Amino acid sequence: MPECKHLDQVRDVEPSTPGACEDCLKSGGRWVHLRVCLICGHAGCCDNSPNRHATKHHHATQHPLIASMEPGEDWGYCYPEDLFIEPAPRAR
C-alpha cells in the first residue's frame, strides 16, 4: 500500500471559512462540497464544484494535502501522489 510522503507537513489548522468556500464567498460562486488545506487551513470547494477552488489553491501554493470538511467524512487526499488517505491525516 503506497504511503504519503507529505504527512510531516500537516498542521493543526482551522478552516479559514467554516461551512463555506473562501474563494466562492469572495466571487459570489457556489460550491458542492468543501475541503480544507491541511497546511494553511484554506477552505475550498471540491472538483465537482464549478470553480474547483481547493485544487486551484494547491496549484497556486503547492500545498500537498487536503481533507474533507463534509460532516461524517474522515478522509484526506495528497495531490502530488494522487493518493486518498483514510482516516484523514492529523497534525503530529
PDB file of N, CA and C in Angstrom, residues 5-90:
ATOM      1  N   LYS A   5       4.158  10.739   1.358  1.00  0.00           N
ATOM      2  CA  LYS A   5       5.456  11.238   1.825  1.00  0.00           C
ATOM      3  C   LYS A   5       5.370  12.668   2.346  1.00  0.00           C
ATOM      4  N   HIS A   6       4.150  13.232   2.415  1.00  0.00           N
ATOM      5  CA  HIS A   6       3.977  14.629   2.809  1.00  0.00           C
ATOM      6  C   HIS A   6       3.340  14.790   4.181  1.00  0.00           C
ATOM      7  N   LEU A   7       3.131  13.699   4.899  1.00  0.00           N
ATOM      8  CA  LEU A   7       2.416  13.764   6.168  1.00  0.00           C
ATOM      9  C   LEU A   7       3.116  14.630   7.210  1.00  0.00           C
ATOM     10  N   ASP A   8       4.429  14.794   7.088  1.00  0.00           N
ATOM     11  CA  ASP A   8       5.164  15.626   8.043  1.00  0.00           C
ATOM     12  C   ASP A   8       4.842  17.113   7.888  1.00  0.00           C
ATOM     13  N   GLN A   9       4.130  17.491   6.825  1.00  0.00           N
ATOM     14  CA  GLN A   9       3.759  18.890   6.600  1.00  0.00           C
ATOM     15  C   GLN A   9       2.403  19.252   7.208  1.00  0.00           C
ATOM     16  N   VAL A  10       1.637  18.259   7.651  1.00  0.00           N
ATOM     17  CA  VAL A  10       0.296  18.504   8.185  1.00  0.00           C
ATOM     18  C   VAL A  10       0.394  19.351   9.448  1.00  0.00           C
ATOM     19  N   ARG A  11      -0.450  20.384   9.509  1.00  0.00           N
ATOM     20  CA  ARG A  11      -0.503  21.260  10.680  1.00  0.00           C
ATOM     21  C   ARG A  11      -1.884  21.179  11.310  1.00  0.00           C
ATOM     22  N   ASP A  12      -1.974  21.602  12.544  1.00  0.00           N
ATOM     23  CA  ASP A  12      -3.252  21.671  13.240  1.00  0.00           C
ATOM     24  C   ASP A  12      -3.932  22.967  12.798  1.00  0.00           C
ATOM     25  N   VAL A  13      -4.834  22.879  11.832  1.00  0.00           N
ATOM     26  CA  VAL A  13      -5.448  24.062  11.226  1.00  0.00           C
ATOM     27  C   VAL A  13      -6.947  24.109  11.499  1.00  0.00           C
ATOM     28  N   GLU A  14      -7.487  25.308  11.439  1.00  0.00           N
ATOM     29  CA  GLU A  14      -8.926  25.538  11.446  1.00  0.00           C
ATOM     30  C   GLU A  14      -9.280  26.063  10.054  1.00  0.00           C
ATOM     31  N   PRO A  15     -10.415  25.631   9.476  1.00  0.00           N
ATOM     32  CA  PRO A  15     -10.805  26.150   8.162  1.00  0.00           C
ATOM     33  C   PRO A  15     -10.938  27.674   8.180  1.00  0.00           C
ATOM     34  N   SER A  16     -10.443  28.314   7.135  1.00  0.00           N
ATOM     35  CA  SER A  16     -10.468  29.772   7.039  1.00  0.00           C
ATOM     36  C   SER A  16     -11.896  30.316   7.052  1.00  0.00           C
ATOM     37  N   THR A  17     -12.818  29.579   6.492  1.00  0.00           N
ATOM     38  CA  THR A  17     -14.239  29.954   6.486  1.00  0.00           C
ATOM     39  C   THR A  17     -15.054  28.695   6.735  1.00  0.00           C
ATOM     40  N   PRO A  18     -15.293  28.349   7.999  1.00  0.00           N
ATOM     41  CA  PRO A  18     -16.040  27.129   8.307  1.00  0.00           C
ATOM     42  C   PRO A  18     -17.415  27.128   7.639  1.00  0.00           C
ATOM     43  N   GLY A  19     -17.708  26.049   6.914  1.00  0.00           N
ATOM     44  CA  GLY A  19     -19.011  25.911   6.271  1.00  0.00           C
ATOM     45  C   GLY A  19     -19.156  26.625   4.950  1.00  0.00           C
ATOM     46  N   ALA A  20     -18.056  27.167   4.410  1.00  0.00           N
ATOM     47  CA  ALA A  20     -18.133  27.887   3.134  1.00  0.00           C
ATOM     48  C   ALA A  20     -16.787  27.837   2.430  1.00  0.00           C
ATOM     49  N   CYS A  21     -16.825  27.974   1.115  1.00  0.00           N
ATOM     50  CA  CYS A  21     -15.601  28.095   0.320  1.00  0.00           C
ATOM     51  C   CYS A  21     -15.142  29.547   0.369  1.00  0.00           C
ATOM     52  N   GLU A  22     -13.934  29.765   0.843  1.00  0.00           N
ATOM     53  CA  GLU A  22     -13.388  31.121   0.978  1.00  0.00           C
ATOM     54  C   GLU A  22     -13.453  31.895  -0.335  1.00  0.00           C
ATOM     55  N   ASP A  23     -13.047  31.265  -1.422  1.00  0.00           N
ATOM     56  CA  ASP A  23     -12.984  31.955  -2.708  1.00  0.00           C
ATOM     57  C   ASP A  23     -14.369  32.160  -3.326  1.00  0.00           C
ATOM     58  N   CYS A  24     -15.277  31.192  -3.143  1.00  0.00           N
ATOM     59  CA  CYS A  24     -16.640  31.368  -3.643  1.00  0.00           C
ATOM     60  C   CYS A  24     -17.340  32.509  -2.915  1.00  0.00           C
ATOM     61  N   LEU A  25     -17.078  32.661  -1.625  1.00  0.00           N
ATOM     62  CA  LEU A  25     -17.664  33.784  -0.894  1.00  0.00           C
ATOM     63  C   LEU A  25     -17.210  35.112  -1.489  1.00  0.00           C
ATOM     64  N   LYS A  26     -15.934  35.199  -1.843  1.00  0.00           N
ATOM     65  CA  LYS A  26     -15.384  36.434  -2.412  1.00  0.00           C
ATOM     66  C   LYS A  26     -15.938  36.720  -3.810  1.00  0.00           C
ATOM     67  N   SER A  27     -16.148  35.651  -4.604  1.00  0.00           N
ATOM     68  CA  SER A  27     -16.544  35.838  -6.006  1.00  0.00           C
ATOM     69  C   SER A  27     -18.049  35.695  -6.242  1.00  0.00           C
ATOM     70  N   GLY A  28     -18.775  35.274  -5.220  1.00  0.00           N
ATOM     71  CA  GLY A  28     -20.210  35.045  -5.412  1.00  0.00           C
ATOM     72  C   GLY A  28     -20.511  33.715  -6.070  1.00  0.00           C
ATOM     73  N   GLY A  29     -19.541  32.803  -6.036  1.00  0.00           N
ATOM     74  CA  GLY A  29     -19.713  31.489  -6.649  1.00  0.00           C
ATOM     75  C   GLY A  29     -20.472  30.540  -5.735  1.00  0.00           C
ATOM     76  N   ARG A  30     -20.654  29.322  -6.224  1.00  0.00           N
ATOM     77  CA  ARG A  30     -21.328  28.305  -5.424  1.00  0.00           C
ATOM     78  C   ARG A  30     -20.444  27.071  -5.353  1.00  0.00           C
ATOM     79  N   TRP A  31     -20.666  26.268  -4.325  1.00  0.00           N
ATOM     80  CA  TRP A  31     -19.857  25.073  -4.119  1.00  0.00           C
ATOM     81  C   TRP A  31     -20.753  23.874  -3.884  1.00  0.00           C
ATOM     82  N   VAL A  32     -20.166  22.692  -4.097  1.00  0.00           N
ATOM     83  CA  VAL A  32     -20.872  21.427  -3.872  1.00  0.00           C
ATOM     84  C   VAL A  32     -20.411  20.832  -2.543  1.00  0.00           C
ATOM     85  N   HIS A  33     -19.112  20.564  -2.412  1.00  0.00           N
ATOM     86  CA  HIS A  33     -18.531  20.021  -1.182  1.00  0.00           C
ATOM     87  C   HIS A  33     -17.302  20.845  -0.829  1.00  0.00           C
ATOM     88  N   LEU A  34     -16.911  20.769   0.436  1.00  0.00           N
ATOM     89  CA  LEU A  34     -15.803  21.590   0.918  1.00  0.00           C
ATOM     90  C   LEU A  34     -14.605  20.750   1.333  1.00  0.00           C
ATOM     91  N   ARG A  35     -13.419  21.317   1.130  1.00  0.00           N
ATOM     92  CA  ARG A  35     -12.152  20.700   1.510  1.00  0.00           C
ATOM     93  C   ARG A  35     -11.335  21.734   2.278  1.00  0.00           C
ATOM     94  N   VAL A  36     -10.489  21.270   3.186  1.00  0.00           N
ATOM     95  CA  VAL A  36      -9.612  22.169   3.925  1.00  0.00           C
ATOM     96  C   VAL A  36      -8.167  21.782   3.633  1.00  0.00           C
ATOM     97  N   CYS A  37      -7.344  22.788   3.377  1.00  0.00           N
ATOM     98  CA  CYS A  37      -5.912  22.573   3.194  1.00  0.00           C
ATOM     99  C   CYS A  37      -5.318  22.245   4.552  1.00  0.00           C
ATOM    100  N   LEU A  38      -4.604  21.138   4.635  1.00  0.00           N
ATOM    101  CA  LEU A  38      -4.028  20.702   5.902  1.00  0.00           C
ATOM    102  C   LEU A  38      -2.704  21.388   6.219  1.00  0.00           C
ATOM    103  N   ILE A  39      -2.293  22.316   5.362  1.00  0.00           N
ATOM    104  CA  ILE A  39      -1.070  23.072   5.598  1.00  0.00           C
ATOM    105  C   ILE A  39      -1.394  24.462   6.153  1.00  0.00           C
ATOM    106  N   CYS A  40      -2.422  25.127   5.564  1.00  0.00           N
ATOM    107  CA  CYS A  40      -2.714  26.508   5.971  1.00  0.00           C
ATOM    108  C   CYS A  40      -4.155  26.749   6.410  1.00  0.00           C
ATOM    109  N   GLY A  41      -5.051  25.790   6.207  1.00  0.00           N
ATOM    110  CA  GLY A  41      -6.434  25.959   6.621  1.00  0.00           C
ATOM    111  C   GLY A  41      -7.349  26.577   5.580  1.00  0.00           C
ATOM    112  N   HIS A  42      -6.863  26.826   4.369  1.00  0.00           N
ATOM    113  CA  HIS A  42      -7.726  27.387   3.320  1.00  0.00           C
ATOM    114  C   HIS A  42      -8.917  26.465   3.084  1.00  0.00           C
ATOM    115  N   ALA A  43     -10.123  27.023   3.141  1.00  0.00           N
ATOM    116  CA  ALA A  43     -11.343  26.263   2.859  1.00  0.00           C
ATOM    117  C   ALA A  43     -11.699  26.484   1.391  1.00  0.00           C
ATOM    118  N   GLY A  44     -11.730  25.396   0.625  1.00  0.00           N
ATOM    119  CA  GLY A  44     -12.010  25.487  -0.800  1.00  0.00           C
ATOM    120  C   GLY A  44     -13.028  24.468  -1.237  1.00  0.00           C
ATOM    121  N   CYS A  45     -13.611  24.703  -2.403  1.00  0.00           N
ATOM    122  CA  CYS A  45     -14.629  23.788  -2.929  1.00  0.00           C
ATOM    123  C   CYS A  45     -13.979  22.655  -3.724  1.00  0.00           C
ATOM    124  N   CYS A  46     -14.714  21.555  -3.807  1.00  0.00           N
ATOM    125  CA  CYS A  46     -14.217  20.328  -4.435  1.00  0.00           C
ATOM    126  C   CYS A  46     -14.207  20.423  -5.956  1.00  0.00           C
ATOM    127  N   ASP A  47     -13.680  19.402  -6.603  1.00  0.00           N
ATOM    128  CA  ASP A  47     -13.602  19.370  -8.061  1.00  0.00           C
ATOM    129  C   ASP A  47     -14.950  19.154  -8.733  1.00  0.00           C
ATOM    130  N   ASN A  48     -16.000  18.809  -7.993  1.00  0.00           N
ATOM    131  CA  ASN A  48     -17.348  18.749  -8.558  1.00  0.00           C
ATOM    132  C   ASN A  48     -18.012  20.116  -8.549  1.00  0.00           C
ATOM    133  N   SER A  49     -17.399  21.076  -7.889  1.00  0.00           N
ATOM    134  CA  SER A  49     -17.902  22.448  -7.852  1.00  0.00           C
ATOM    135  C   SER A  49     -17.437  23.183  -9.101  1.00  0.00           C
ATOM    136  N   PRO A  50     -18.191  24.192  -9.543  1.00  0.00           N
ATOM    137  CA  PRO A  50     -17.822  24.891 -10.785  1.00  0.00           C
ATOM    138  C   PRO A  50     -16.411  25.474 -10.788  1.00  0.00           C
ATOM    139  N   ASN A  51     -15.930  25.980  -9.649  1.00  0.00           N
ATOM    140  CA  ASN A  51     -14.638  26.679  -9.654  1.00  0.00           C
ATOM    141  C   ASN A  51     -13.461  25.876  -9.121  1.00  0.00           C
ATOM    142  N   ARG A  52     -13.685  24.737  -8.515  1.00  0.00           N
ATOM    143  CA  ARG A  52     -12.606  23.853  -8.065  1.00  0.00           C
ATOM    144  C   ARG A  52     -11.530  24.585  -7.262  1.00  0.00           C
ATOM    145  N   HIS A  53     -11.953  25.372  -6.285  1.00  0.00           N
ATOM    146  CA  HIS A  53     -11.006  26.217  -5.560  1.00  0.00           C
ATOM    147  C   HIS A  53      -9.992  25.455  -4.720  1.00  0.00           C
ATOM    148  N   ALA A  54     -10.322  24.288  -4.207  1.00  0.00           N
ATOM    149  CA  ALA A  54      -9.331  23.527  -3.427  1.00  0.00           C
ATOM    150  C   ALA A  54      -8.154  23.133  -4.313  1.00  0.00           C
ATOM    151  N   THR A  55      -8.433  22.641  -5.508  1.00  0.00           N
ATOM    152  CA  THR A  55      -7.364  22.264  -6.438  1.00  0.00           C
ATOM    153  C   THR A  55      -6.612  23.496  -6.926  1.00  0.00           C
ATOM    154  N   LYS A  56      -7.318  24.592  -7.179  1.00  0.00           N
ATOM    155  CA  LYS A  56      -6.640  25.828  -7.591  1.00  0.00           C
ATOM    156  C   LYS A  56      -5.699  26.315  -6.489  1.00  0.00           C
ATOM    157  N   HIS A  57      -6.124  26.162  -5.239  1.00  0.00           N
ATOM    158  CA  HIS A  57      -5.256  26.540  -4.118  1.00  0.00           C
ATOM    159  C   HIS A  57      -3.987  25.681  -4.123  1.00  0.00           C
ATOM    160  N   HIS A  58      -4.146  24.383  -4.349  1.00  0.00           N
ATOM    161  CA  HIS A  58      -2.962  23.511  -4.429  1.00  0.00           C
ATOM    162  C   HIS A  58      -2.014  23.980  -5.532  1.00  0.00           C
ATOM    163  N   HIS A  59      -2.539  24.261  -6.712  1.00  0.00           N
ATOM    164  CA  HIS A  59      -1.676  24.681  -7.825  1.00  0.00           C
ATOM    165  C   HIS A  59      -0.972  26.011  -7.527  1.00  0.00           C
ATOM    166  N   ALA A  60      -1.661  26.911  -6.832  1.00  0.00           N
ATOM    167  CA  ALA A  60      -1.070  28.218  -6.526  1.00  0.00           C
ATOM    168  C   ALA A  60      -0.025  28.149  -5.423  1.00  0.00           C
ATOM    169  N   THR A  61      -0.204  27.240  -4.466  1.00  0.00           N
ATOM    170  CA  THR A  61       0.664  27.211  -3.286  1.00  0.00           C
ATOM    171  C   THR A  61       1.579  25.991  -3.210  1.00  0.00           C
ATOM    172  N   GLN A  62       1.234  24.946  -3.942  1.00  0.00           N
ATOM    173  CA  GLN A  62       1.909  23.649  -3.857  1.00  0.00           C
ATOM    174  C   GLN A  62       1.684  22.966  -2.510  1.00  0.00           C
ATOM    175  N   HIS A  63       0.692  23.407  -1.736  1.00  0.00           N
ATOM    176  CA  HIS A  63       0.336  22.693  -0.506  1.00  0.00           C
ATOM    177  C   HIS A  63      -0.245  21.349  -0.918  1.00  0.00           C
ATOM    178  N   PRO A  64       0.327  20.247  -0.434  1.00  0.00           N
ATOM    179  CA  PRO A  64       0.006  18.935  -0.988  1.00  0.00           C
ATOM    180  C   PRO A  64      -1.248  18.241  -0.452  1.00  0.00           C
ATOM    181  N   LEU A  65      -1.730  18.609   0.737  1.00  0.00           N
ATOM    182  CA  LEU A  65      -2.756  17.784   1.389  1.00  0.00           C
ATOM    183  C   LEU A  65      -4.030  18.550   1.723  1.00  0.00           C
ATOM    184  N   ILE A  66      -5.163  17.896   1.462  1.00  0.00           N
ATOM    185  CA  ILE A  66      -6.465  18.418   1.859  1.00  0.00           C
ATOM    186  C   ILE A  66      -7.214  17.334   2.624  1.00  0.00           C
ATOM    187  N   ALA A  67      -8.281  17.751   3.290  1.00  0.00           N
ATOM    188  CA  ALA A  67      -9.196  16.819   3.938  1.00  0.00           C
ATOM    189  C   ALA A  67     -10.616  17.279   3.667  1.00  0.00           C
ATOM    190  N   SER A  68     -11.532  16.337   3.676  1.00  0.00           N
ATOM    191  CA  SER A  68     -12.938  16.668   3.514  1.00  0.00           C
ATOM    192  C   SER A  68     -13.420  17.459   4.722  1.00  0.00           C
ATOM    193  N   MET A  69     -14.269  18.452   4.473  1.00  0.00           N
ATOM    194  CA  MET A  69     -14.928  19.194   5.545  1.00  0.00           C
ATOM    195  C   MET A  69     -16.378  18.738   5.702  1.00  0.00           C
ATOM    196  N   GLU A  70     -16.775  17.710   4.963  1.00  0.00           N
ATOM    197  CA  GLU A  70     -18.162  17.251   4.993  1.00  0.00           C
ATOM    198  C   GLU A  70     -18.453  16.476   6.270  1.00  0.00           C
ATOM    199  N   PRO A  71     -19.597  16.752   6.899  1.00  0.00           N
ATOM    200  CA  PRO A  71     -19.962  16.018   8.112  1.00  0.00           C
ATOM    201  C   PRO A  71     -19.981  14.509   7.861  1.00  0.00           C
ATOM    202  N   GLY A  72     -19.386  13.766   8.784  1.00  0.00           N
ATOM    203  CA  GLY A  72     -19.368  12.312   8.689  1.00  0.00           C
ATOM    204  C   GLY A  72     -18.276  11.742   7.802  1.00  0.00           C
ATOM    205  N   GLU A  73     -17.516  12.590   7.125  1.00  0.00           N
ATOM    206  CA  GLU A  73     -16.419  12.109   6.277  1.00  0.00           C
ATOM    207  C   GLU A  73     -15.085  12.319   6.987  1.00  0.00           C
ATOM    208  N   ASP A  74     -14.202  11.340   6.888  1.00  0.00           N
ATOM    209  CA  ASP A  74     -12.890  11.415   7.530  1.00  0.00           C
ATOM    210  C   ASP A  74     -11.841  10.869   6.571  1.00  0.00           C
ATOM    211  N   TRP A  75     -11.536  11.644   5.544  1.00  0.00           N
ATOM    212  CA  TRP A  75     -10.532  11.239   4.575  1.00  0.00           C
ATOM    213  C   TRP A  75      -9.743  12.456   4.123  1.00  0.00           C
ATOM    214  N   GLY A  76      -8.558  12.172   3.617  1.00  0.00           N
ATOM    215  CA  GLY A  76      -7.696  13.200   3.070  1.00  0.00           C
ATOM    216  C   GLY A  76      -7.253  12.803   1.676  1.00  0.00           C
ATOM    217  N   TYR A  77      -6.548  13.723   1.038  1.00  0.00           N
ATOM    218  CA  TYR A  77      -6.053  13.477  -0.315  1.00  0.00           C
ATOM    219  C   TYR A  77      -4.722  14.187  -0.488  1.00  0.00           C
ATOM    220  N   CYS A  78      -3.775  13.490  -1.090  1.00  0.00           N
ATOM    221  CA  CYS A  78      -2.469  14.053  -1.418  1.00  0.00           C
ATOM    222  C   CYS A  78      -2.433  14.307  -2.918  1.00  0.00           C
ATOM    223  N   TYR A  79      -2.341  15.570  -3.304  1.00  0.00           N
ATOM    224  CA  TYR A  79      -2.307  15.921  -4.728  1.00  0.00           C
ATOM    225  C   TYR A  79      -1.082  15.358  -5.462  1.00  0.00           C
ATOM    226  N   PRO A  80       0.141  15.584  -4.964  1.00  0.00           N
ATOM    227  CA  PRO A  80       1.302  15.122  -5.722  1.00  0.00           C
ATOM    228  C   PRO A  80       1.327  13.615  -5.961  1.00  0.00           C
ATOM    229  N   GLU A  81       0.803  12.860  -5.011  1.00  0.00           N
ATOM    230  CA  GLU A  81       0.847  11.404  -5.138  1.00  0.00           C
ATOM    231  C   GLU A  81      -0.470  10.805  -5.613  1.00  0.00           C
ATOM    232  N   ASP A  82      -1.497  11.674  -5.833  1.00  0.00           N
ATOM    233  CA  ASP A  82      -2.821  11.212  -6.256  1.00  0.00           C
ATOM    234  C   ASP A  82      -3.277  10.069  -5.354  1.00  0.00           C
ATOM    235  N   LEU A  83      -3.269  10.337  -4.042  1.00  0.00           N
ATOM    236  CA  LEU A  83      -3.490   9.292  -3.050  1.00  0.00           C
ATOM    237  C   LEU A  83      -4.560   9.707  -2.047  1.00  0.00           C
ATOM    238  N   PHE A  84      -5.623   8.889  -1.943  1.00  0.00           N
ATOM    239  CA  PHE A  84      -6.632   9.082  -0.902  1.00  0.00           C
ATOM    240  C   PHE A  84      -6.101   8.473   0.391  1.00  0.00           C
ATOM    241  N   ILE A  85      -6.391   9.133   1.519  1.00  0.00           N
ATOM    242  CA  ILE A  85      -5.892   8.704   2.812  1.00  0.00           C
ATOM    243  C   ILE A  85      -7.067   8.618   3.794  1.00  0.00           C
ATOM    244  N   GLU A  86      -7.272   7.428   4.349  1.00  0.00           N
ATOM    245  CA  GLU A  86      -8.315   7.248   5.359  1.00  0.00           C
ATOM    246  C   GLU A  86      -7.710   6.597   6.594  1.00  0.00           C
ATOM    247  N   PRO A  87      -7.963   7.162   7.760  1.00  0.00           N
ATOM    248  CA  PRO A  87      -8.657   8.412   8.017  1.00  0.00           C
ATOM    249  C   PRO A  87      -7.796   9.604   7.601  1.00  0.00           C
ATOM    250  N   ALA A  88      -8.381  10.788   7.654  1.00  0.00           N
ATOM    251  CA  ALA A  88      -7.655  11.998   7.260  1.00  0.00           C
ATOM    252  C   ALA A  88      -6.425  12.193   8.143  1.00  0.00           C
ATOM    253  N   PRO A  89      -5.333  12.665   7.560  1.00  0.00           N
ATOM    254  CA  PRO A  89      -4.124  12.909   8.344  1.00  0.00           C
ATOM    255  C   PRO A  89      -4.375  13.968   9.426  1.00  0.00           C
ATOM    256  N   ARG A  90      -3.707  13.813  10.547  1.00  0.00           N
ATOM    257  CA  ARG A  90      -3.786  14.759  11.665  1.00  0.00           C
ATOM    258  C   ARG A  90      -2.384  15.249  11.989  1.00  0.00           C
TER     259      ARG A  90
END
